[in-house]
Tab-separated table of C-alpha atoms in Angstrom:
chain	number	residue	atom	x	y	z
P	10	MET	CA	27.377	-65.353	-22.062
P	11	LYS	CA	30.630	-66.151	-20.373
P	12	ILE	CA	31.972	-66.037	-16.894
P	13	THR	CA	34.778	-63.537	-16.900
P	14	ARG	CA	35.721	-63.257	-13.195
P	15	LEU	CA	35.259	-65.025	-9.851
P	16	GLU	CA	35.676	-64.385	-6.306
P	17	VAL	CA	35.930	-67.197	-3.563
P	18	SER	CA	35.665	-66.418	0.207
P	19	VAL	CA	35.444	-68.696	3.283
P	20	LEU	CA	32.808	-67.710	5.758
P	21	ARG	CA	33.745	-68.606	9.274
P	22	ALA	CA	32.542	-67.455	12.688
P	23	PRO	CA	34.439	-68.228	15.937
P	24	PRO	CA	33.168	-71.218	17.967
P	25	THR	CA	30.974	-70.314	20.842
P	26	GLU	CA	31.894	-70.739	24.425
P	27	ARG	CA	29.272	-73.677	24.606
P	28	PRO	CA	29.111	-75.561	21.646
P	29	HIS	CA	26.211	-76.876	19.809
P	30	TRP	CA	26.310	-80.680	19.963
P	31	THR	CA	24.264	-83.047	18.069
P	32	SER	CA	24.131	-86.598	19.403
P	33	HIS	CA	27.729	-87.052	18.631
P	34	PHE	CA	29.391	-84.158	16.975
P	35	ILE	CA	29.677	-80.230	17.439
P	36	VAL	CA	28.002	-78.337	14.646
P	37	PRO	CA	30.070	-75.543	13.335
P	38	THR	CA	28.402	-71.918	13.852
P	39	ALA	CA	29.548	-70.901	10.197
P	40	ASN	CA	31.743	-72.900	7.686
P	41	GLU	CA	31.143	-72.097	4.339
P	42	ILE	CA	32.540	-71.435	0.685
P	43	LEU	CA	30.961	-68.392	-0.941
P	44	VAL	CA	31.470	-68.219	-4.936
P	45	ARG	CA	30.800	-65.261	-6.746
P	46	LEU	CA	30.554	-65.206	-10.614
P	47	TRP	CA	30.551	-62.094	-12.921
P	48	THR	CA	29.871	-62.368	-16.633
P	49	ASP	CA	30.528	-60.505	-19.891
P	50	GLU	CA	27.087	-59.291	-19.882
P	51	GLY	CA	27.176	-57.513	-16.574
P	52	ILE	CA	25.315	-60.216	-14.690
P	53	ASP	CA	26.346	-61.775	-11.387
P	54	GLY	CA	25.583	-64.591	-9.236
P	55	PHE	CA	26.583	-66.372	-6.028
P	56	GLY	CA	26.391	-69.895	-4.544
P	57	LEU	CA	27.283	-71.545	-1.226
P	58	ALA	CA	29.026	-74.636	-0.244
P	59	THR	CA	28.316	-75.982	3.364
P	60	SER	CA	30.625	-78.325	5.055
P	61	TYR	CA	30.596	-79.991	8.528
P	62	THR	CA	34.130	-81.040	8.089
P	63	PRO	CA	37.275	-78.509	7.800
P	64	ILE	CA	36.750	-76.580	4.345
P	65	ASP	CA	40.402	-76.098	3.688
P	66	PHE	CA	40.476	-78.785	1.136
P	67	ALA	CA	38.204	-76.465	-1.124
P	68	VAL	CA	40.559	-73.682	-0.333
P	69	ARG	CA	43.612	-75.603	-1.575
P	70	ALA	CA	41.707	-76.548	-4.634
P	71	PHE	CA	40.895	-72.975	-5.613
P	72	GLN	CA	44.562	-71.999	-4.683
P	73	ALA	CA	45.723	-74.583	-6.841
P	74	GLY	CA	44.069	-73.384	-9.928
P	75	LEU	CA	40.452	-74.991	-10.035
P	76	GLY	CA	39.049	-71.571	-10.809
P	77	ASP	CA	40.769	-71.412	-14.431
P	78	LEU	CA	38.304	-74.213	-15.317
P	79	ILE	CA	35.497	-72.159	-14.507
P	80	LEU	CA	36.569	-68.858	-16.359
P	81	GLY	CA	34.970	-68.619	-19.964
P	82	GLU	CA	32.362	-71.096	-19.325
P	83	ASP	CA	28.752	-70.327	-20.051
P	84	PRO	CA	26.654	-69.915	-16.675
P	85	LEU	CA	23.160	-70.318	-18.680
P	86	ALA	CA	24.531	-74.032	-19.243
P	87	PRO	CA	24.521	-75.133	-15.701
P	88	GLU	CA	24.049	-78.580	-16.515
P	89	ARG	CA	27.460	-78.561	-18.622
P	90	LEU	CA	29.411	-76.797	-16.050
P	91	TYR	CA	28.232	-78.995	-13.388
P	92	ALA	CA	29.091	-82.230	-15.421
P	93	LYS	CA	32.298	-80.876	-15.910
P	94	LEU	CA	33.216	-79.850	-12.404
P	95	PHE	CA	31.890	-82.886	-10.867
P	96	GLY	CA	33.318	-85.191	-13.588
P	97	LEU	CA	36.842	-84.151	-12.185
P	98	THR	CA	36.285	-86.599	-9.222
P	99	SER	CA	37.142	-89.400	-11.571
P	100	LYS	CA	39.941	-87.680	-13.728
P	101	ARG	CA	43.708	-88.020	-13.306
P	102	VAL	CA	44.437	-84.226	-13.294
P	103	ALA	CA	42.387	-83.806	-10.042
P	104	ASN	CA	44.822	-86.115	-8.277
P	105	GLU	CA	47.656	-84.290	-9.869
P	106	LYS	CA	46.441	-81.149	-8.478
P	107	GLY	CA	45.705	-82.442	-5.194
P	108	TRP	CA	41.761	-81.652	-5.751
P	109	SER	CA	40.250	-83.870	-3.410
P	110	ARG	CA	36.647	-85.553	-4.152
P	111	GLU	CA	34.916	-83.815	-1.256
P	112	ALA	CA	36.429	-80.306	-2.317
P	113	LEU	CA	35.198	-81.080	-5.914
P	114	ILE	CA	31.738	-82.181	-4.643
P	115	ARG	CA	31.224	-79.008	-2.585
P	116	ILE	CA	32.699	-76.668	-5.226
P	117	SER	CA	30.682	-78.056	-8.167
P	118	ALA	CA	27.455	-77.470	-5.843
P	119	ALA	CA	28.381	-73.688	-5.011
P	120	VAL	CA	29.352	-72.876	-8.728
P	121	ASP	CA	26.085	-74.594	-10.024
P	122	ILE	CA	23.874	-72.358	-7.576
P	123	ALA	CA	25.724	-69.311	-8.523
P	124	CYS	CA	25.063	-70.248	-12.410
P	125	TRP	CA	21.360	-70.661	-11.550
P	126	ASP	CA	21.508	-67.460	-9.804
P	127	ILE	CA	22.763	-65.825	-13.166
P	128	LEU	CA	20.214	-67.665	-15.193
P	129	GLY	CA	17.314	-66.526	-13.196
P	130	LYS	CA	18.513	-62.979	-13.390
P	131	ALA	CA	18.857	-63.166	-17.111
P	132	ALA	CA	15.464	-64.593	-17.426
P	133	GLY	CA	14.059	-61.920	-15.113
P	134	LEU	CA	12.423	-64.683	-12.767
P	135	PRO	CA	12.947	-65.830	-9.550
P	136	LEU	CA	14.161	-69.529	-9.500
P	137	TYR	CA	11.241	-71.069	-7.878
P	138	ARG	CA	9.100	-69.971	-10.795
P	139	LEU	CA	11.733	-71.236	-13.258
P	140	PHE	CA	11.748	-74.697	-10.969
P	141	GLY	CA	8.046	-74.953	-11.596
P	142	GLY	CA	6.456	-72.244	-9.661
P	143	TYR	CA	4.109	-74.636	-7.802
P	144	ARG	CA	3.654	-71.975	-4.791
P	145	GLY	CA	5.064	-68.774	-3.487
P	146	GLN	CA	5.012	-69.570	0.218
P	147	VAL	CA	6.578	-72.654	2.082
P	148	PRO	CA	6.374	-73.832	5.505
P	149	ALA	CA	9.412	-73.661	7.764
P	150	TYR	CA	10.596	-75.131	10.961
P	151	VAL	CA	13.304	-74.398	13.495
P	152	THR	CA	16.028	-76.906	14.558
P	153	CYS	CA	16.568	-76.569	18.319
P	154	ALA	CA	17.207	-78.487	21.585
P	155	TYR	CA	20.885	-78.818	20.878
P	156	TYR	CA	22.959	-80.614	23.619
P	157	ARG	CA	25.056	-78.041	25.502
P	158	ASP	CA	27.452	-78.040	28.519
P	159	GLY	CA	25.377	-77.386	31.641
P	160	LYS	CA	22.084	-77.199	29.754
P	161	ASP	CA	19.201	-78.715	31.818
P	162	LEU	CA	15.602	-79.012	31.378
P	163	ALA	CA	14.819	-75.468	32.733
P	164	GLU	CA	17.072	-74.096	30.203
P	165	LEU	CA	15.306	-76.177	27.239
P	166	ARG	CA	11.958	-75.046	28.599
P	167	ASP	CA	13.275	-71.355	28.385
P	168	GLU	CA	14.432	-71.945	24.876
P	169	MET	CA	11.315	-73.641	23.548
P	170	GLU	CA	9.141	-71.026	25.151
P	171	MET	CA	11.284	-68.215	23.276
P	172	LEU	CA	10.921	-70.051	19.791
P	173	LYS	CA	6.992	-70.722	20.522
P	174	ALA	CA	6.858	-66.751	21.192
P	175	GLN	CA	8.673	-66.104	17.776
P	176	GLY	CA	5.825	-67.782	16.114
P	177	HIS	CA	7.398	-71.155	14.960
P	178	THR	CA	4.814	-73.862	14.144
P	179	GLY	CA	7.520	-76.679	13.689
P	180	PHE	CA	10.320	-77.786	16.024
P	181	LYS	CA	13.158	-80.197	15.268
P	182	ALA	CA	14.732	-81.647	18.390
P	183	LYS	CA	18.323	-83.083	18.640
P	184	PHE	CA	18.162	-86.484	19.918
P	185	GLY	CA	20.148	-89.478	20.693
P	186	GLY	CA	22.928	-88.041	22.622
P	187	LEU	CA	21.549	-89.231	26.047
P	188	PRO	CA	20.108	-92.496	27.215
P	189	LEU	CA	16.573	-92.943	25.908
P	190	ALA	CA	14.652	-92.286	29.088
P	191	GLN	CA	16.188	-89.010	29.425
P	192	ASP	CA	16.041	-87.947	25.761
P	193	VAL	CA	12.166	-89.046	25.995
P	194	GLU	CA	11.801	-86.810	28.903
P	195	ARG	CA	13.317	-83.746	26.926
P	196	LEU	CA	10.980	-84.413	24.037
P	197	ALA	CA	7.778	-84.679	26.500
P	198	LEU	CA	8.892	-81.239	27.784
P	199	MET	CA	9.082	-79.964	24.405
P	200	ARG	CA	5.590	-81.201	23.564
P	201	GLU	CA	4.214	-79.919	26.749
P	202	VAL	CA	5.587	-76.203	25.910
P	203	VAL	CA	4.522	-76.263	22.265
P	204	GLY	CA	1.095	-77.867	22.733
P	205	PRO	CA	-0.472	-80.459	20.555
P	206	ASP	CA	-1.058	-78.483	17.381
P	207	ARG	CA	2.420	-77.733	16.558
P	208	HIS	CA	4.846	-80.256	14.990
P	209	LEU	CA	7.677	-81.862	16.515
P	210	MET	CA	10.506	-83.379	14.607
P	211	VAL	CA	13.145	-85.796	16.034
P	212	ASP	CA	16.747	-85.858	14.798
P	213	VAL	CA	19.144	-88.683	15.834
P	214	ASN	CA	21.923	-87.655	13.406
P	215	ARG	CA	22.544	-91.324	13.002
P	216	ALA	CA	23.473	-92.350	16.449
P	217	TRP	CA	21.326	-95.430	17.107
P	218	ASP	CA	21.903	-99.164	16.202
P	219	LEU	CA	18.579	-100.736	14.777
P	220	ASP	CA	17.405	-102.282	18.285
P	221	THR	CA	17.805	-98.878	19.947
P	222	ALA	CA	15.965	-97.149	17.160
P	223	ILE	CA	13.030	-99.583	17.302
P	224	GLU	CA	12.829	-98.865	20.955
P	225	GLY	CA	13.397	-95.269	20.617
P	226	ALA	CA	10.464	-94.986	17.948
P	227	ARG	CA	8.101	-96.938	20.304
P	228	LEU	CA	8.914	-94.410	23.033
P	229	ILE	CA	8.449	-91.349	21.088
P	230	GLU	CA	5.302	-92.407	19.252
P	231	PRO	CA	2.897	-91.273	21.733
P	232	LEU	CA	4.370	-87.728	21.695
P	233	ASP	CA	3.352	-87.584	17.868
P	234	PRO	CA	6.385	-86.553	15.930
P	235	LEU	CA	6.144	-85.589	12.396
P	236	TRP	CA	9.196	-87.492	11.506
P	237	LEU	CA	12.081	-89.461	12.820
P	238	GLU	CA	15.513	-88.162	11.009
P	239	GLU	CA	18.572	-90.125	10.357
P	240	PRO	CA	17.971	-92.609	13.443
P	241	LEU	CA	20.667	-95.196	12.112
P	242	THR	CA	24.486	-95.431	12.161
P	243	TRP	CA	25.871	-94.602	8.904
P	244	GLU	CA	27.422	-97.919	7.818
P	245	ASP	CA	24.052	-99.729	6.759
P	246	ASP	CA	21.372	-97.034	7.401
P	247	ARG	CA	19.503	-97.583	4.073
P	248	ARG	CA	18.719	-101.059	4.736
P	249	GLY	CA	18.253	-100.429	8.522
P	250	MET	CA	15.668	-97.832	8.012
P	251	LYS	CA	13.829	-100.009	5.587
P	252	LEU	CA	13.663	-102.570	8.490
P	253	LEU	CA	12.780	-99.798	11.070
P	254	SER	CA	9.894	-98.531	8.965
P	255	ALA	CA	8.186	-101.870	9.088
P	256	LYS	CA	8.397	-101.490	13.126
P	257	THR	CA	6.998	-97.678	13.371
P	258	ARG	CA	4.016	-95.533	12.203
P	259	ILE	CA	6.634	-92.472	12.343
P	260	PRO	CA	7.588	-91.462	8.846
P	261	LEU	CA	11.296	-91.694	8.384
P	262	SER	CA	13.481	-88.854	6.912
P	263	GLY	CA	17.223	-88.708	5.810
P	264	GLY	CA	19.700	-87.928	2.920
P	265	GLU	CA	21.553	-84.926	4.248
P	266	SER	CA	24.553	-87.070	4.758
P	267	GLU	CA	24.686	-88.422	1.232
P	268	THR	CA	27.415	-87.144	-0.922
P	269	THR	CA	25.877	-87.665	-4.176
P	270	SER	CA	22.452	-87.745	-5.923
P	271	TYR	CA	23.088	-91.302	-6.461
P	272	GLY	CA	23.023	-92.076	-2.715
P	273	CYS	CA	19.743	-90.326	-2.273
P	274	ARG	CA	18.436	-92.369	-5.307
P	275	ALA	CA	19.270	-95.551	-3.592
P	276	MET	CA	17.347	-94.515	-0.391
P	277	LEU	CA	14.293	-94.069	-2.604
P	278	GLU	CA	15.065	-97.366	-4.333
P	279	GLU	CA	15.483	-99.316	-0.958
P	280	GLN	CA	12.088	-97.460	0.221
P	281	ALA	CA	13.995	-96.487	3.205
P	282	ILE	CA	12.553	-93.286	3.771
P	283	GLN	CA	9.244	-91.118	3.341
P	284	ILE	CA	10.839	-87.505	3.628
P	285	LEU	CA	14.271	-86.885	1.537
P	286	GLN	CA	16.397	-84.155	3.107
P	287	PHE	CA	19.367	-83.646	0.439
P	288	ASP	CA	21.387	-80.533	0.802
P	289	CYS	CA	22.072	-78.407	-2.564
P	290	THR	CA	24.853	-76.723	-0.871
P	291	MET	CA	26.650	-79.761	0.227
P	292	MET	CA	26.307	-81.681	-3.127
P	293	GLY	CA	24.700	-81.315	-6.523
P	294	GLY	CA	23.452	-77.509	-6.347
P	295	PHE	CA	20.271	-77.081	-8.029
P	296	THR	CA	20.991	-79.132	-10.991
P	297	GLU	CA	21.010	-82.258	-8.872
P	298	GLY	CA	18.516	-81.101	-6.502
P	299	ARG	CA	15.724	-80.546	-8.987
P	300	LYS	CA	16.222	-83.979	-10.381
P	301	LEU	CA	15.846	-85.474	-7.078
P	302	ALA	CA	12.882	-83.327	-6.441
P	303	ALA	CA	11.252	-84.704	-9.444
P	304	LEU	CA	12.331	-88.305	-8.265
P	305	CYS	CA	10.522	-87.855	-4.992
P	306	GLU	CA	7.360	-86.738	-6.679
P	307	LEU	CA	7.373	-89.886	-8.928
P	308	ASN	CA	7.958	-91.960	-5.712
P	309	HIS	CA	5.674	-90.333	-3.308
P	310	VAL	CA	8.448	-89.191	-1.254
P	311	LYS	CA	8.302	-85.560	0.319
P	312	VAL	CA	11.124	-82.948	-0.062
P	313	ALA	CA	12.492	-81.144	3.177
P	314	PRO	CA	16.103	-80.082	2.418
P	315	HIS	CA	18.849	-79.715	4.949
P	316	HIS	CA	19.842	-76.162	5.950
P	317	ASP	CA	20.043	-72.932	4.020
P	318	CYS	CA	16.234	-72.272	4.155
P	319	PHE	CA	16.594	-69.028	1.735
P	320	ILE	CA	18.430	-71.266	-0.886
P	321	HIS	CA	16.200	-74.387	-0.585
P	322	ALA	CA	13.019	-72.642	-0.569
P	323	HIS	CA	13.068	-72.313	-4.414
P	324	VAL	CA	13.284	-76.189	-4.725
P	325	VAL	CA	10.537	-76.635	-2.274
P	326	ALA	CA	8.277	-74.041	-3.833
P	327	GLY	CA	8.974	-75.064	-7.179
P	328	SER	CA	7.808	-78.912	-6.671
P	329	PRO	CA	4.550	-80.397	-5.837
P	330	ALA	CA	6.860	-82.887	-3.723
P	331	GLY	CA	7.956	-79.724	-1.859
P	332	TYR	CA	7.420	-80.234	1.941
P	333	ILE	CA	9.103	-77.760	4.264
P	334	VAL	CA	12.470	-75.930	4.733
P	335	GLU	CA	14.576	-75.765	8.034
P	336	SER	CA	15.443	-72.560	9.585
P	337	PHE	CA	17.938	-71.386	12.579
P	338	THR	CA	16.578	-68.584	14.211
P	339	ASP	CA	19.392	-68.642	17.058
P	340	PRO	CA	21.972	-66.227	15.792
P	341	GLU	CA	24.507	-68.040	18.081
P	342	ARG	CA	23.745	-71.287	16.451
P	343	ASP	CA	23.683	-69.841	12.762
P	344	PRO	CA	25.013	-66.288	12.341
P	345	LEU	CA	24.890	-66.525	8.687
P	346	GLN	CA	21.236	-67.024	8.323
P	347	ALA	CA	20.736	-63.913	10.567
P	348	GLU	CA	23.282	-61.665	8.970
P	349	LEU	CA	24.530	-62.805	5.402
P	350	PHE	CA	21.623	-61.298	3.553
P	351	GLU	CA	20.177	-57.899	3.213
P	352	ALA	CA	16.341	-57.999	3.611
P	353	PRO	CA	15.994	-61.786	3.214
P	354	PRO	CA	12.554	-63.468	2.365
P	355	GLU	CA	10.035	-62.907	5.346
P	356	LEU	CA	9.791	-65.864	7.775
P	357	ARG	CA	6.768	-65.457	9.982
P	358	ASP	CA	4.444	-67.884	11.690
P	359	GLY	CA	6.081	-70.976	10.226
P	360	THR	CA	5.818	-69.732	6.782
P	361	LEU	CA	8.751	-68.314	4.473
P	362	THR	CA	7.203	-66.170	1.682
P	363	LEU	CA	9.594	-66.216	-1.348
P	364	SER	CA	10.828	-63.026	-2.933
P	365	GLU	CA	9.901	-62.084	-6.643
P	366	ARG	CA	13.278	-60.719	-7.113
P	367	PRO	CA	15.276	-62.662	-9.972
P	368	GLY	CA	17.642	-65.516	-9.427
P	369	LEU	CA	17.996	-66.391	-5.791
P	370	GLY	CA	16.425	-62.964	-4.898
P	371	LEU	CA	19.089	-62.722	-2.171
P	372	THR	CA	21.519	-59.713	-1.751
P	373	LEU	CA	24.734	-60.368	0.174
P	374	SER	CA	25.453	-57.978	2.946
P	375	GLU	CA	28.927	-56.368	2.687
P	376	ARG	CA	29.000	-55.686	6.296
P	377	ALA	CA	28.357	-59.510	6.931
P	378	LEU	CA	31.290	-60.396	4.381
P	379	ALA	CA	33.640	-58.236	6.083
P	380	LYS	CA	32.487	-59.907	9.577
P	381	PHE	CA	32.631	-63.428	8.650
P	382	GLY	CA	34.484	-63.707	5.100
P	383	SER	CA	38.241	-64.176	4.174
P	384	ARG	CA	38.672	-63.915	0.537
P	385	ILE	CA	40.884	-66.369	-0.920
P	386	VAL	CA	40.646	-66.010	-4.908
C-alpha cells in the first residue's frame, strides 16, 4: 500500500472575549494541524497535531515541501515513516528547508496517527483492539475551573453545578494562578459542590517552586485530590517532583509538556510521577504512545493522556496501565471536541464507550472543517 495524496489543514477558532487562563498562560480554543492521507487501495485516514504555541511553523514546513517525503510511503509501516520524519530533527536538510524541530515533532505525530487510522481500517478493527483490547470503555473526567476575567466564586459554583448535572464523575481544576489561600478556597467550593464521592484533580501547569508546592500539597490534601498535576516550574520539575513526592501522599502526574518520549522515560526513571500524561497529538503519535503505555505498565505507573479524549481513548483502552481520558465539554473552551466529529463515541456518566468502527472510528464533520479549517496543502 502507498500514500498517494495528502491534504493538510489548520483548525482554528477565534479567541473568546474572556480567555481561558491556566496559572500563567492562555489556552487557545483551537489550534491544530489536520493531516489527511489517501492510499492507492482506496483507504484513507487522518491525524491531528495539537499546539499551545503558534502553529505557523508547521504550516511553513508543509509549504516548503515536507509533504513530498510522505507521498509514496507505506502507511502500514508506521514505525518506519515515523522514524523517517522524526529523524529529520537531526538532519541538515531540515535546517536548509527551514523545518523547525517543533514542526517536525508535531507533524510526525499527526502523520503517525493517520497511518494507524489507515492500518486499523485495513485490518477491519478499531485501534484499541490492535493495541491490546484490554477494555471497551474508559473513565473520563472534565477539565474546568479556568481563570477568567471577572470570574468569582459564584460563577465557579454555577460552572460546577452545570458539569455535575451533565453526569461527570471527575473534575480537574486549574490551580496555581492565585495565592494559595484563594486557590484552596476555590477547590473547597468545588469539593462542596461535587460531593465526597466524585474525583477532583488539581492542575498547576508548572507554576510553583518546590517550597510552594510542598505547602500547596499540604493544604489541599484534606480535600482528597486524585492527583496533583505538573506542580513545579519547568526547569527542574523531574527532580523537584521526586522530592515533592516524599512530602505528600497525593499522587503526582506529568508528561504533557515533554517534547519526546525520552523525556517521559526520564520522568519514570527518576520515579518522579505516579501518572503519566503524554499527548500523542503533540509528540510521538501512537507509535511512541504505545511504547510509553507499555513502559508505564512495567513501572507501575498509570496512563492518563493529555487532551483529545476520542483519540487517546484507544491507548488507554488498549493497555492494562490505562487509567482515564481528559474531556472538555464546554464548546467555548474546546469547540473541536464538540463539533469536529460526526457521531463521536458516547461520553456519559464519566465513561467513554469506544466505537467498534475500524481505525480511529471517527468521521470528520465537513461542516466543522468548513467552519474551523483552512487548507494549506
